[in-house]
Amino acid sequence: MTFTQDHLLGIEHLHPVEITTILDLAEQYVALNRSAEKHARALEGMTQINMFFENSTRTQASFELAGKRLGADVMNMSVAQSSVKKGETLIDTALTLNAMHPDLLVVRHGSSGAVDLLAQKVTCAVLNAGDGKHEHPTQALLDALTIRRTKGRLHRLTVAICGDIAHSRVARSNLILLGKMENRVRLVGPGTLMPKGVEEFGVEVFDDMKAGLEGADVVMMLRLQRERMDGGFVPSEREYFHRYGLDAEKLAYAKDDAIVMHPGPMNRGVEIDGAIADDINRSVIQEQVEMGVAVRMAAMDLLAQNLRRRRERDRLRRIADE
Amino acid sequence: MLWFHNARLIDPETGTDDIGTLLVKDGQIVERDAPCPDGAQAVDCGGKCLAPGIVDMGVQVGEPGAQHKESLRTAGLAAARGGVTTIVMRPDTDPAIDTPEVLEYVTRRATARTPVNIRAMAALTRGREGREMAEIGFLLDAGAVAFTDGDRVSTDTKVLSRCMAYARGLGALVIGHPQDPGLSRGACATSGKFASLRGLPAVSPMAERMGFDRDMGLVEMTGVRYHADQVTCARTLPALERAKANGLDVTAGISIHHLTLNELDVGSYRSFFKFTPPLRSEDDRRAMVQAVADGLIDVICSMHTPQDEESKRLPFEEAASGAVGLETLLPAAMRLYHSEGLPLPLIWRALSLNPAKRLGLAGGRLAKGAPGDLVLFDPDAPFVLDRFKLASKSKNTPYDGARMEGRVLATYVAGQCVFSAQEVPA
């Protein structure tokens, strides 16, 4: 078997072969999504619950669409304004949902590790849609698919991840994934936004953006996560844009065919110049969104297959025990 | 009258570990290596270790305020089973032990409910809020052994300096928590590769050094007797060494957890491994073990902090910190003996003699006239720890499921047996 996971909690747990398996399957779903009849039956009869403890429009919509295109019954719980406000703990919420027998649980939470905790308490497959500053695995997978499709490969590329690394789960998942696939990863950002000990991950760290972009194949910009910051990490947005915002001048240091990526939502004029974001020759930002649906379909499909297999095994074991 | 024979006597005062006998009469040790007198009850120790009972400096008991986590009675039971003969209570109760009335209430209830000795530390400031000085004199008269605001670090150095100057006048011991309050705000891990990978808010080990340096400035200014509750980072050690060399009346402690666990034990966000200060790197842990071996760190304690399931079953950042430790202190300390090669008398200096001396208590010795507070234990007995078998009301131990060596066979307080392993089914 090439994909053995029960949950998708982080890139950390995935083997390179499993990453390739997801991406290969996602390619098929890209084709499906571009056709007129956007329907598959991989999740038919299954229930998918999207539980977002943090507000999200894009990721939640992407997961919802992915589930619906695969034939699942999809329910959205905006937990941000529900029982959690009444004092219910994360685990109680999880147990309550578990009692409704969902098959796939898509969870986003503001605390690192919250999704791991939840996965220990439920019997269905759990997908991490972002936990605190820890991981956002489907984002890294969709970035990988985008890179593979535009660059023709996912190895031996020089990828510069720029901006607010410290507060970014996208950066963590991406640097783990890109490292596993044997790419050269550079992190670019001011010292205040660089996590401690990150050099030990086998990445190169730059605080000068031009040096960091020199000869890069892929430029991955990150959003300045002001909502996760307590106090000032940069003096001002205009100074940040001047030193770390991606404009034509800085991009010129990257390879001529370098692509520009951004997980969205963008702060135009803060970390990226609007003209670069809209440049169809360089920017693959819209494509990332498209790949997001396909990658999530692939991940849920594979998890559902494993779930069915596990349930069947348990059923046979019960019969054997009787 | 009890006559212990065929025992490995672990004497931290003389640093010896010899087979011998010990006679305890009227709650006191009267003689070593003497024949059995008439009328004495002989206790065959079977060649196992007999040592002074542990003096656990810094135990949180939930009473008053959080009896659902731990009461004086359950803490006492856990202590007896763990070979702890003196519990030194932290004042972080609710209300805090900041008036002689609360202290008296606690002491009275403790005496009635616990088989072991209980002594209390008192708050340095009212409500441990770092604003107004507590009644240090009255509290001292009522039996407080030290003064501390626990892990709440005051940012107001003026108040702190006055408290220290006042305490100095009374000869009281002040216990500080070396940590820079600004840098450590919101942190639940030690900064470095692991915390970055897990995406946890982290604090640099330098924050401990900075907190310690600040406190040393105040100690030098006021001349107060000072003990740092937990020194856990290699970077703090040169500062500690310097302070001692400069003649400041300074000692330092560490929890057994920081000596036996490191940050990687947190694994996939296991909140039972969340501590204040957070677990450190393996390099730091090893430096701390060496510091205990060198006598630079004086005291090992359990930092017993009971937390119920509800406060631990949360995402790591939101979970409460601390672990129960009264019952696991001795077996965990045996890891220092088995894995790190520290001799038993040296370990017992840190577990028993040094805290007793620092707090002005009589325990920690096997000499004539010392109290008959003893622990009989087998340092080699292996077992797998099951947290639900702990006597504490709260079961939050990081050693759940761990393979451990070292079992308490019996505990004696003032010559009375308060726990014997035979009564407990294996």
XYZ file of C-alpha atoms in Angstrom:
748
model
C 0.000 0.000 0.000
C 1.347 3.411 -0.870
C -0.723 5.496 1.519
C -1.065 4.100 5.027
C -2.251 7.038 7.132
C -5.436 7.056 9.191
C -5.390 10.848 9.467
C -3.762 13.757 7.703
C -2.398 15.691 10.661
C 0.824 17.002 9.217
C 3.433 16.583 6.519
C 5.773 15.416 9.286
C 4.082 12.003 9.325
C 4.087 11.449 5.558
C 6.570 9.365 3.632
C 7.766 10.843 0.298
C 5.981 8.010 -1.508
C 2.738 8.963 0.228
C 3.197 12.562 -0.839
C 3.663 11.435 -4.433
C 0.605 9.202 -4.168
C -1.574 12.117 -3.098
C -0.219 14.365 -5.836
C -0.674 11.709 -8.523
C -4.270 11.137 -7.550
C -4.829 14.893 -7.368
C -3.776 15.198 -11.019
C -6.771 13.069 -11.944
C -9.058 15.292 -9.943
C -7.654 18.398 -11.634
C -8.863 16.930 -14.908
C -12.216 16.058 -13.373
C -12.656 19.537 -11.970
C -12.024 21.033 -15.393
C -14.633 18.856 -17.073
C -18.322 19.691 -17.314
C -19.459 16.760 -15.153
C -17.590 17.419 -11.915
C -18.733 14.393 -10.029
C -17.030 11.367 -8.546
C -18.327 8.805 -6.092
C -15.338 8.190 -3.852
C -17.053 9.527 -0.741
C -20.588 8.459 -1.557
C -22.567 7.707 1.585
C -19.949 9.305 3.780
C -20.401 12.285 6.045
C -17.823 15.052 6.177
C -17.915 17.636 8.930
C -15.914 20.838 8.613
C -15.160 22.172 12.032
C -13.465 25.550 11.957
C -12.576 26.992 15.336
C -10.899 29.830 13.479
C -12.688 31.798 10.826
C -11.812 30.813 7.294
C -13.489 31.381 3.991
C -11.091 30.002 1.440
C -9.980 26.767 3.050
C -13.438 25.916 4.305
C -14.971 26.530 0.861
C -12.248 24.440 -0.755
C -12.832 21.497 1.580
C -16.582 21.801 1.194
C -16.379 21.769 -2.566
C -13.911 18.888 -2.528
C -16.233 16.796 -0.369
C -19.320 17.603 -2.433
C -17.612 16.765 -5.712
C -16.748 13.371 -4.282
C -20.341 12.777 -3.259
C -20.054 13.186 0.509
C -22.695 14.776 2.706
C -20.926 17.883 3.921
C -21.787 19.811 7.030
C -20.126 23.047 8.087
C -19.896 23.848 11.752
C -18.723 27.326 12.497
C -17.622 26.451 15.965
C -16.219 29.931 16.406
C -19.712 31.119 17.332
C -21.227 28.062 18.990
C -20.945 25.896 22.081
C -17.259 26.669 22.547
C -18.423 30.110 23.608
C -20.562 28.407 26.238
C -17.480 26.837 27.797
C -17.477 23.434 26.169
C -14.006 21.995 25.811
C -12.482 20.907 22.544
C -12.674 17.264 23.546
C -16.337 17.435 24.494
C -17.135 19.074 21.182
C -15.201 16.326 19.435
C -16.968 13.556 21.338
C -20.347 15.100 20.602
C -19.569 15.166 16.911
C -18.109 11.688 17.004
C -21.399 10.390 18.335
C -22.997 11.544 15.075
C -20.746 9.098 13.184
C -18.972 11.329 10.741
C -16.449 9.682 8.424
C -14.225 12.657 7.778
C -13.565 15.481 10.144
C -11.848 18.585 8.813
C -10.559 20.733 11.652
C -8.933 24.108 11.969
C -7.947 25.375 15.396
C -5.964 28.284 16.768
C -3.754 26.196 19.074
C -0.792 24.173 17.868
C -1.440 20.480 18.469
C -5.194 20.853 18.978
C -5.992 18.722 15.926
C -3.625 15.946 17.096
C -5.410 15.956 20.435
C -8.793 15.754 18.773
C -7.713 12.923 16.482
C -6.918 10.787 19.541
C -10.504 11.030 20.722
C -12.531 10.264 17.598
C -13.000 7.172 15.465
C -13.173 8.835 12.044
C -10.439 10.177 9.776
C -9.237 13.639 10.736
C -7.784 16.210 8.352
C -5.819 19.097 9.731
C -6.925 22.313 8.058
C -4.422 24.316 10.090
C -3.547 24.205 13.799
C -2.011 27.283 15.388
C 1.516 27.795 14.206
C 2.112 24.091 13.667
C 1.035 22.622 10.315
C -1.296 23.128 7.377
C -0.642 19.972 5.355
C -3.140 20.408 2.510
C -1.698 23.839 1.783
C 1.795 22.375 1.429
C 0.430 19.604 -0.784
C -1.378 22.014 -3.067
C 1.757 24.150 -3.276
C 3.722 21.039 -4.180
C 1.245 20.125 -6.902
C 1.378 23.647 -8.309
C 5.170 23.574 -8.368
C 5.270 20.121 -9.936
C 2.880 21.139 -12.694
C 4.586 24.416 -13.560
C 8.209 23.370 -13.045
C 7.791 19.809 -14.258
C 9.394 18.346 -11.156
C 9.366 18.540 -7.374
C 13.009 17.928 -6.590
C 16.281 19.832 -6.865
C 14.537 23.189 -6.984
C 15.606 26.243 -5.042
C 12.585 27.510 -3.160
C 12.653 30.772 -1.213
C 9.961 31.061 1.457
C 9.732 34.713 2.405
C 8.192 36.788 5.148
C 6.505 35.893 8.403
C 7.952 32.414 8.967
C 7.532 32.451 12.750
C 3.756 32.728 12.748
C 3.175 30.586 9.693
C 1.965 26.995 9.712
C 2.132 27.113 5.916
C 5.878 27.723 6.104
C 6.415 24.786 8.491
C 4.466 22.317 6.376
C 6.131 23.570 3.218
C 9.665 23.402 4.469
C 9.118 19.868 5.744
C 7.542 18.762 2.481
C 10.100 20.454 0.237
C 12.899 19.025 2.346
C 11.446 15.514 2.128
C 11.304 15.835 -1.662
C 14.954 16.924 -1.728
C 14.723 20.578 -2.631
C 16.919 23.416 -1.506
C 14.885 25.571 0.856
C 15.724 29.117 1.833
C 13.924 31.108 4.474
C 13.936 34.863 4.074
C 12.691 37.316 6.667
C 13.638 39.663 9.493
C 15.088 38.070 12.652
C 11.920 38.824 14.595
C 9.851 36.670 12.255
C 12.296 33.762 12.057
C 11.689 30.828 14.435
C 14.601 29.834 16.682
C 16.728 26.859 15.735
C 15.332 26.776 12.222
C 18.826 26.437 10.684
C 18.877 22.918 12.102
C 16.066 21.899 9.753
C 18.537 21.905 6.888
C 17.444 25.206 5.389
C 19.394 28.354 4.592
C 18.347 31.480 6.422
C 18.609 34.956 4.927
C 17.677 38.310 6.319
C 18.462 40.067 3.064
C 15.740 39.418 0.545
C 17.821 39.983 -2.579
C 20.464 37.513 -1.460
C 17.739 35.049 -0.530
C 16.066 35.266 -3.935
C 19.303 34.957 -5.925
C 18.778 32.179 -8.445
C 15.534 30.874 -6.907
C 13.148 28.735 -8.976
C 10.171 29.378 -6.742
C 9.356 32.420 -4.615
C 6.797 31.682 -1.972
C 5.441 34.737 -0.192
C 3.711 34.567 3.179
C 1.136 36.833 4.659
C 2.166 39.069 7.528
C -0.040 37.483 10.210
C -0.890 40.493 12.241
C -3.660 38.675 14.121
C -1.157 36.186 15.561
C 1.289 38.794 16.750
C 1.428 40.149 20.253
C 3.138 43.466 19.883
C 5.339 44.782 17.121
C 7.579 42.482 15.132
C 8.296 45.004 12.382
C 8.474 48.784 12.759
C 5.864 49.573 10.104
C 4.200 48.091 7.071
C 5.884 50.502 4.706
C 9.316 49.612 6.038
C 8.407 45.940 5.808
C 7.307 46.346 2.207
C 10.473 48.223 1.397
C 12.734 45.497 2.781
C 10.683 42.302 2.371
C 7.792 43.069 0.039
C 8.061 41.314 -3.316
C 8.370 43.845 -6.143
C 9.825 43.674 -9.627
C 13.248 44.812 -8.463
C 13.666 42.049 -5.892
C 12.075 39.440 -8.118
C 14.702 40.229 -10.759
C 17.257 38.450 -8.572
C 15.386 35.161 -8.916
C 15.672 33.025 -12.042
C 13.997 34.443 -15.136
C 11.386 31.706 -15.101
C 10.825 31.770 -11.341
C 7.223 31.462 -10.239
C 5.572 33.502 -7.498
C 3.283 31.847 -4.981
C 1.138 33.094 -2.096
C -1.196 31.049 0.125
C -3.638 33.957 0.387
C -5.299 36.071 1.493
C -2.835 38.665 0.225
C -2.002 41.996 1.762
C -1.213 43.895 -1.408
C 1.397 46.518 -0.794
C 2.567 44.836 2.423
C 4.259 41.608 1.417
C 3.568 41.629 -2.306
C 3.257 44.281 -4.988
C -0.155 44.080 -6.658
C 1.366 44.109 -10.120
C 3.458 40.997 -9.369
C 0.484 39.166 -7.905
C -1.484 39.808 -11.079
C 1.333 39.047 -13.521
C 0.083 35.940 -15.293
C 3.580 35.092 -16.480
C 4.991 34.843 -12.968
C 2.175 34.477 -10.480
C 0.550 31.058 -9.974
C -1.643 32.242 -7.129
C -4.913 31.464 -8.901
C -3.625 28.052 -9.879
C -2.832 27.325 -6.229
C -6.490 27.816 -5.389
C -7.504 25.417 -8.153
C -4.982 22.794 -7.015
C -6.326 23.171 -3.479
C -9.648 21.566 -4.358
C -7.978 18.715 -6.255
C -5.444 17.960 -3.528
C -8.119 17.925 -0.854
C -10.231 15.576 -2.956
C -7.240 13.257 -3.306
C -6.400 13.341 0.399
C -9.978 12.647 1.451
C -10.322 9.896 -1.126
C -7.217 8.106 0.174
C -8.209 8.520 3.809
C -11.700 7.223 3.047
C -10.238 4.144 1.370
C -8.145 3.435 4.447
C -11.125 4.066 6.698
C -13.262 1.579 4.765
C -10.466 -0.963 4.853
C -9.977 -0.478 8.602
C -13.685 -0.827 9.301
C -13.919 -3.943 7.210
C -10.954 -5.429 9.044
C -12.526 -4.610 12.407
C -15.804 -6.130 11.292
C -14.143 -9.367 10.231
C -12.192 -9.473 13.450
C -15.392 -9.096 15.455
C -17.004 -11.936 13.498
C -13.919 -14.063 14.070
C -14.020 -13.298 17.801
C -17.643 -14.369 17.999
C 11.669 1.345 70.110
C 12.716 0.101 66.655
C 16.026 -1.594 65.866
C 16.760 -1.662 62.132
C 19.360 -4.182 61.140
C 20.833 -5.661 57.986
C 20.316 -2.263 56.320
C 22.365 -0.261 53.829
C 22.487 2.979 55.742
C 22.521 5.928 53.348
C 23.922 8.827 55.325
C 24.109 12.070 53.335
C 25.868 13.890 56.148
C 28.878 11.607 56.274
C 28.513 10.541 52.646
C 28.546 6.866 53.576
C 26.643 3.882 52.260
C 27.383 0.954 54.631
C 25.597 -2.010 56.099
C 24.697 -1.298 59.690
C 22.016 -0.980 62.327
C 20.018 1.925 63.626
C 18.104 2.282 66.853
C 15.119 4.625 67.025
C 13.528 5.445 70.343
C 10.889 8.004 71.302
C 10.807 9.304 67.758
C 14.522 9.937 67.587
C 17.599 8.179 66.365
C 19.575 7.147 69.451
C 22.328 4.899 68.253
C 24.043 3.494 65.206
C 25.687 0.104 64.870
C 24.744 -1.054 68.367
C 23.375 -4.500 69.330
C 19.661 -4.932 69.784
C 18.646 -3.715 73.224
C 15.998 -5.548 75.229
C 12.441 -4.680 74.391
C 13.240 -3.247 70.986
C 11.314 -4.421 67.943
C 13.785 -5.698 65.376
C 13.206 -4.756 61.746
C 15.152 -6.832 59.260
C 15.811 -4.545 56.308
C 16.934 -7.426 54.115
C 20.018 -5.563 52.908
C 17.896 -2.803 51.418
C 18.561 0.919 51.788
C 17.572 2.904 54.850
C 17.893 6.652 54.437
C 16.609 9.825 56.048
C 13.100 10.621 54.820
C 12.828 13.007 51.904
C 12.198 16.678 52.675
C 10.251 17.814 49.641
C 10.736 21.534 49.260
C 7.884 22.975 47.226
C 4.737 20.890 47.215
C 1.435 22.271 46.062
C -1.511 21.008 48.029
C -4.921 22.022 46.790
C -6.132 22.782 50.286
C -7.535 25.331 50.737
C -9.093 26.227 47.391
C -8.668 23.214 45.144
C -9.434 20.137 47.214
C -10.721 18.403 44.104
C -7.135 18.309 42.867
C -5.412 17.356 46.096
C -6.255 17.538 49.772
C -3.923 17.523 52.723
C -4.990 13.946 53.402
C -4.256 12.604 49.899
C -1.019 14.575 49.680
C 0.004 13.028 52.985
C -0.810 9.523 51.765
C 1.108 10.085 48.559
C 4.055 11.430 50.511
C 4.100 8.422 52.841
C 4.069 6.071 49.869
C 6.831 8.048 48.208
C 9.185 8.126 51.181
C 8.624 11.843 51.734
C 8.550 12.444 55.480
C 8.317 16.218 55.365
C 6.117 18.091 52.924
C 7.106 21.705 52.560
C 3.960 23.307 51.210
C 3.977 26.072 48.659
C 1.768 29.051 49.498
C 0.016 29.007 46.108
C -3.289 27.969 47.614
C -6.547 29.867 47.308
C -6.508 31.989 49.408
C -2.739 32.192 49.441
C -0.945 31.479 52.699
C -0.263 35.147 53.313
C -1.621 35.685 56.810
C -0.875 33.888 60.086
C -4.557 32.882 60.212
C -4.420 30.930 56.955
C -1.100 29.405 57.954
C -2.516 28.295 61.272
C -5.596 26.831 59.567
C -3.443 24.831 57.193
C -1.080 23.625 59.904
C -3.930 22.556 62.170
C -5.729 20.638 59.437
C -2.484 19.117 58.234
C -1.579 17.759 61.641
C -4.948 16.068 61.971
C -5.025 14.590 58.484
C -1.579 13.637 57.353
C 0.766 10.950 58.588
C 3.879 12.917 57.581
C 5.285 16.250 58.739
C 3.905 19.284 56.970
C 5.615 22.637 57.043
C 4.413 25.603 55.063
C 6.072 28.367 53.168
C 4.269 31.683 53.160
C 3.678 34.279 50.486
C 6.195 37.078 50.273
C 3.535 39.565 49.228
C -0.184 39.709 49.949
C -2.118 37.412 47.632
C 1.218 36.691 45.904
C 0.469 39.786 43.861
C 3.823 41.458 44.210
C 2.364 44.727 45.474
C 2.293 44.766 49.270
C 4.531 42.963 51.696
C 2.958 40.092 53.648
C 3.242 40.004 57.446
C 6.597 38.285 57.331
C 7.239 38.600 61.063
C 3.900 37.182 62.187
C 4.117 34.425 59.606
C 7.590 33.521 60.785
C 6.306 33.303 64.351
C 3.435 31.119 63.170
C 5.905 28.665 61.683
C 6.500 29.673 58.073
C 9.793 28.177 56.929
C 10.348 30.388 53.883
C 8.728 33.152 51.847
C 7.890 32.965 48.184
C 5.399 34.113 45.597
C 5.915 30.861 43.703
C 6.174 31.121 39.961
C 4.666 34.597 39.880
C 7.592 36.865 39.200
C 7.142 40.431 40.324
C 8.054 43.123 37.848
C 8.223 45.694 40.625
C 11.791 45.490 41.869
C 11.195 48.220 44.408
C 8.600 46.158 46.274
C 10.798 43.098 45.980
C 13.847 44.866 47.344
C 11.857 46.098 50.340
C 10.490 42.604 51.007
C 14.003 41.227 50.876
C 15.438 43.932 53.082
C 12.683 43.324 55.625
C 13.117 39.549 55.453
C 16.846 39.987 55.914
C 16.188 41.768 59.217
C 14.262 38.742 60.447
C 16.677 36.200 59.037
C 13.911 34.771 56.844
C 14.626 32.729 53.724
C 13.252 34.137 50.464
C 12.611 31.777 47.572
C 12.614 33.208 44.086
C 11.609 31.896 40.695
C 14.395 32.974 38.361
C 12.687 33.979 35.163
C 12.466 37.207 33.241
C 8.734 37.974 33.315
C 8.734 39.866 30.029
C 10.557 37.321 27.915
C 8.701 34.342 29.345
C 5.218 35.812 28.921
C 2.921 33.393 27.103
C 5.630 30.789 26.561
C 5.026 27.082 27.079
C 8.207 25.591 25.596
C 11.919 26.254 25.420
C 12.899 28.034 22.231
C 14.806 25.935 19.759
C 14.311 23.459 16.983
C 11.669 21.403 18.774
C 9.426 24.317 19.772
C 9.744 25.794 16.283
C 8.765 22.502 14.700
C 5.767 22.172 16.985
C 4.777 25.811 16.526
C 4.662 26.476 20.255
C 5.278 29.879 21.825
C 8.699 29.548 23.386
C 11.080 31.281 25.751
C 14.847 31.448 25.498
C 16.851 29.783 28.290
C 18.417 33.218 28.638
C 15.242 34.401 30.392
C 16.160 32.232 33.371
C 19.673 33.690 33.539
C 18.290 37.204 33.319
C 15.815 36.543 36.114
C 18.546 35.002 38.207
C 20.915 37.906 37.580
C 18.234 40.354 38.614
C 17.593 38.479 41.832
C 21.330 38.303 42.542
C 21.475 42.079 42.262
C 18.746 42.353 44.867
C 20.390 39.759 47.102
C 23.692 41.601 46.964
C 21.869 44.825 47.758
C 19.867 43.501 50.708
C 21.961 40.604 51.999
C 18.915 38.351 52.268
C 19.122 34.548 52.414
C 17.949 33.410 48.990
C 17.009 30.140 47.345
C 16.193 29.807 43.644
C 13.330 27.323 43.392
C 14.360 25.872 40.032
C 17.542 26.404 38.085
C 17.151 24.433 34.879
C 19.472 25.912 32.238
C 23.198 25.514 31.736
C 23.437 29.230 31.067
C 22.380 30.046 34.618
C 25.055 27.881 36.234
C 28.044 30.259 35.862
C 25.962 33.012 37.473
C 25.032 30.679 40.327
C 28.633 29.635 40.789
C 29.748 33.255 40.850
C 27.103 34.237 43.389
C 28.185 31.442 45.718
C 31.866 32.278 45.239
C 31.146 35.908 46.064
C 29.820 34.829 49.417
C 26.129 35.525 48.819
C 23.857 33.339 50.928
C 22.369 31.618 47.892
C 21.208 28.085 47.177
C 19.375 26.582 44.237
C 16.969 23.766 43.593
C 15.630 21.839 40.657
C 12.639 19.602 40.086
C 13.222 15.931 39.425
C 11.390 16.342 36.127
C 14.021 18.692 34.748
C 16.695 16.184 35.752
C 15.089 13.171 34.120
C 13.110 14.505 31.140
C 13.839 16.816 28.230
C 11.818 18.883 25.775
C 11.547 16.039 23.271
C 9.444 14.087 25.781
C 6.595 16.472 24.966
C 6.354 14.495 21.714
C 3.060 15.116 20.031
C 1.831 17.746 22.480
C 1.529 15.612 25.620
C 0.305 18.105 28.172
C 1.459 15.936 31.108
C 4.926 17.110 30.095
C 4.074 20.788 30.404
C 5.971 22.427 33.235
C 6.894 25.852 34.541
C 9.647 26.462 33.521
C 9.250 24.283 30.413
C 11.375 21.181 29.902
C 14.800 22.010 28.509
C 17.158 20.549 25.939
C 19.095 17.352 26.605
C 22.298 19.411 26.888
C 20.737 21.465 29.632
C 19.423 18.387 31.407
C 22.855 16.801 31.463
C 24.450 20.017 32.680
C 21.935 20.047 35.532
C 22.720 16.474 36.529
C 26.387 17.435 36.612
C 25.556 20.513 38.702
C 23.768 18.297 41.223
C 26.770 15.967 41.258
C 29.089 18.935 41.853
C 26.904 20.277 44.642
C 26.299 23.509 42.742
C 22.595 22.764 42.769
C 21.653 22.008 46.343
C 18.122 20.710 46.340
C 16.065 18.251 44.299
C 12.330 18.472 44.823
C 9.191 17.093 43.220
C 7.485 20.449 42.499
C 4.334 18.432 43.127
C 1.576 20.227 41.207
C -1.706 18.316 41.058
C -3.919 19.085 38.055
C -7.191 17.373 37.253
C -7.953 15.812 33.870
C -9.982 18.825 32.783
C -7.085 21.216 33.108
C -4.760 18.861 31.211
C -7.026 17.572 28.433
C -6.632 20.735 26.414
C -4.444 21.899 23.561
C -0.880 22.178 24.865
C -0.800 25.971 24.996
C -4.008 26.134 27.017
C -3.317 23.173 29.314
C -2.286 23.717 32.928
C 1.340 23.066 33.760
C 2.924 20.922 36.443
C 2.838 17.297 37.527
C 2.256 15.293 40.673
C 5.542 14.101 42.064
C 5.414 13.104 45.730
C 5.149 9.424 44.946
C 7.424 9.366 41.900
C 10.238 11.524 43.285
C 12.197 8.616 44.744
C 11.913 6.174 41.835
C 12.664 8.984 39.372
C 15.667 10.030 41.444
C 16.884 6.443 41.163
C 17.441 7.184 37.470
C 20.221 9.495 38.616
C 21.676 6.531 40.488
C 21.239 3.889 37.802
C 21.722 5.889 34.617
C 23.852 8.851 35.662
C 25.990 7.099 38.245
C 25.372 9.503 41.118
C 26.001 7.831 44.514
C 23.017 7.445 46.817
C 24.405 9.581 49.689
C 24.935 12.427 47.227
C 21.402 12.130 45.898
C 20.144 12.121 49.473
C 22.010 15.304 50.264
C 19.867 17.019 47.644
C 16.658 15.213 48.556
C 16.861 15.428 52.301
C 19.840 16.973 54.100
C 20.224 20.196 52.115
C 16.543 21.194 52.092
C 16.294 20.424 55.812
C 19.357 22.504 56.591
C 18.228 25.369 54.380
C 14.804 25.502 56.011
C 16.148 25.039 59.522
C 14.550 21.621 59.991
C 16.074 18.736 61.891
C 15.748 15.980 59.272
C 18.139 14.710 56.665
C 20.565 12.972 58.997
C 21.136 9.560 60.551
C 23.066 10.982 63.494
C 22.166 10.636 67.123
C 19.353 12.977 68.059
C 18.015 13.298 64.532
C 14.296 12.635 64.100
C 13.251 9.086 63.328
C 12.047 10.084 59.871
C 13.228 7.289 57.633
C 12.586 5.644 54.335
C 13.354 2.019 53.600
C 13.625 1.356 49.884
C 14.873 -1.073 47.306
C 16.830 0.928 44.726
C 16.719 -1.876 42.152
C 13.108 -3.083 42.275
C 11.711 -2.610 38.761
C 8.119 -1.706 37.981
C 5.977 -0.040 35.344
C 4.206 3.001 36.674
C 0.433 3.040 36.448
C -0.839 6.538 37.167
C -4.201 5.296 38.376
C -2.498 3.526 41.272
C -1.115 6.778 42.657
C -2.530 7.950 45.975
C -2.770 11.547 44.812
C -6.217 12.723 43.811
C -4.780 14.017 40.567
C -3.039 11.539 38.316
C -1.055 13.880 36.096
C 2.344 12.242 36.045
C 4.736 12.309 33.089
C 6.030 8.896 34.154
C 2.788 7.085 33.344
C 3.713 3.812 31.693
C 7.414 4.428 32.306
C 9.731 1.648 33.391
C 11.210 2.634 36.710
C 13.530 1.163 39.278
C 13.329 1.921 42.968
C 10.493 1.162 45.301
C 9.662 2.446 48.749
C 9.244 -0.501 51.138
C 8.368 1.442 54.253
C 8.243 5.000 55.555
C 8.684 6.024 59.176
C 7.841 9.370 60.710
C 9.118 9.980 64.235
C 9.734 6.267 64.582
C 6.184 5.328 63.567
C 5.572 3.310 60.434
C 3.260 5.398 58.208
C 3.515 3.232 55.119
C 4.522 -0.312 54.476
C 4.542 -1.870 51.021
C 3.197 -5.183 52.315
C -0.216 -3.648 52.844
C -0.454 -2.671 49.214
C -1.210 -5.389 46.704
C 1.460 -5.476 44.054
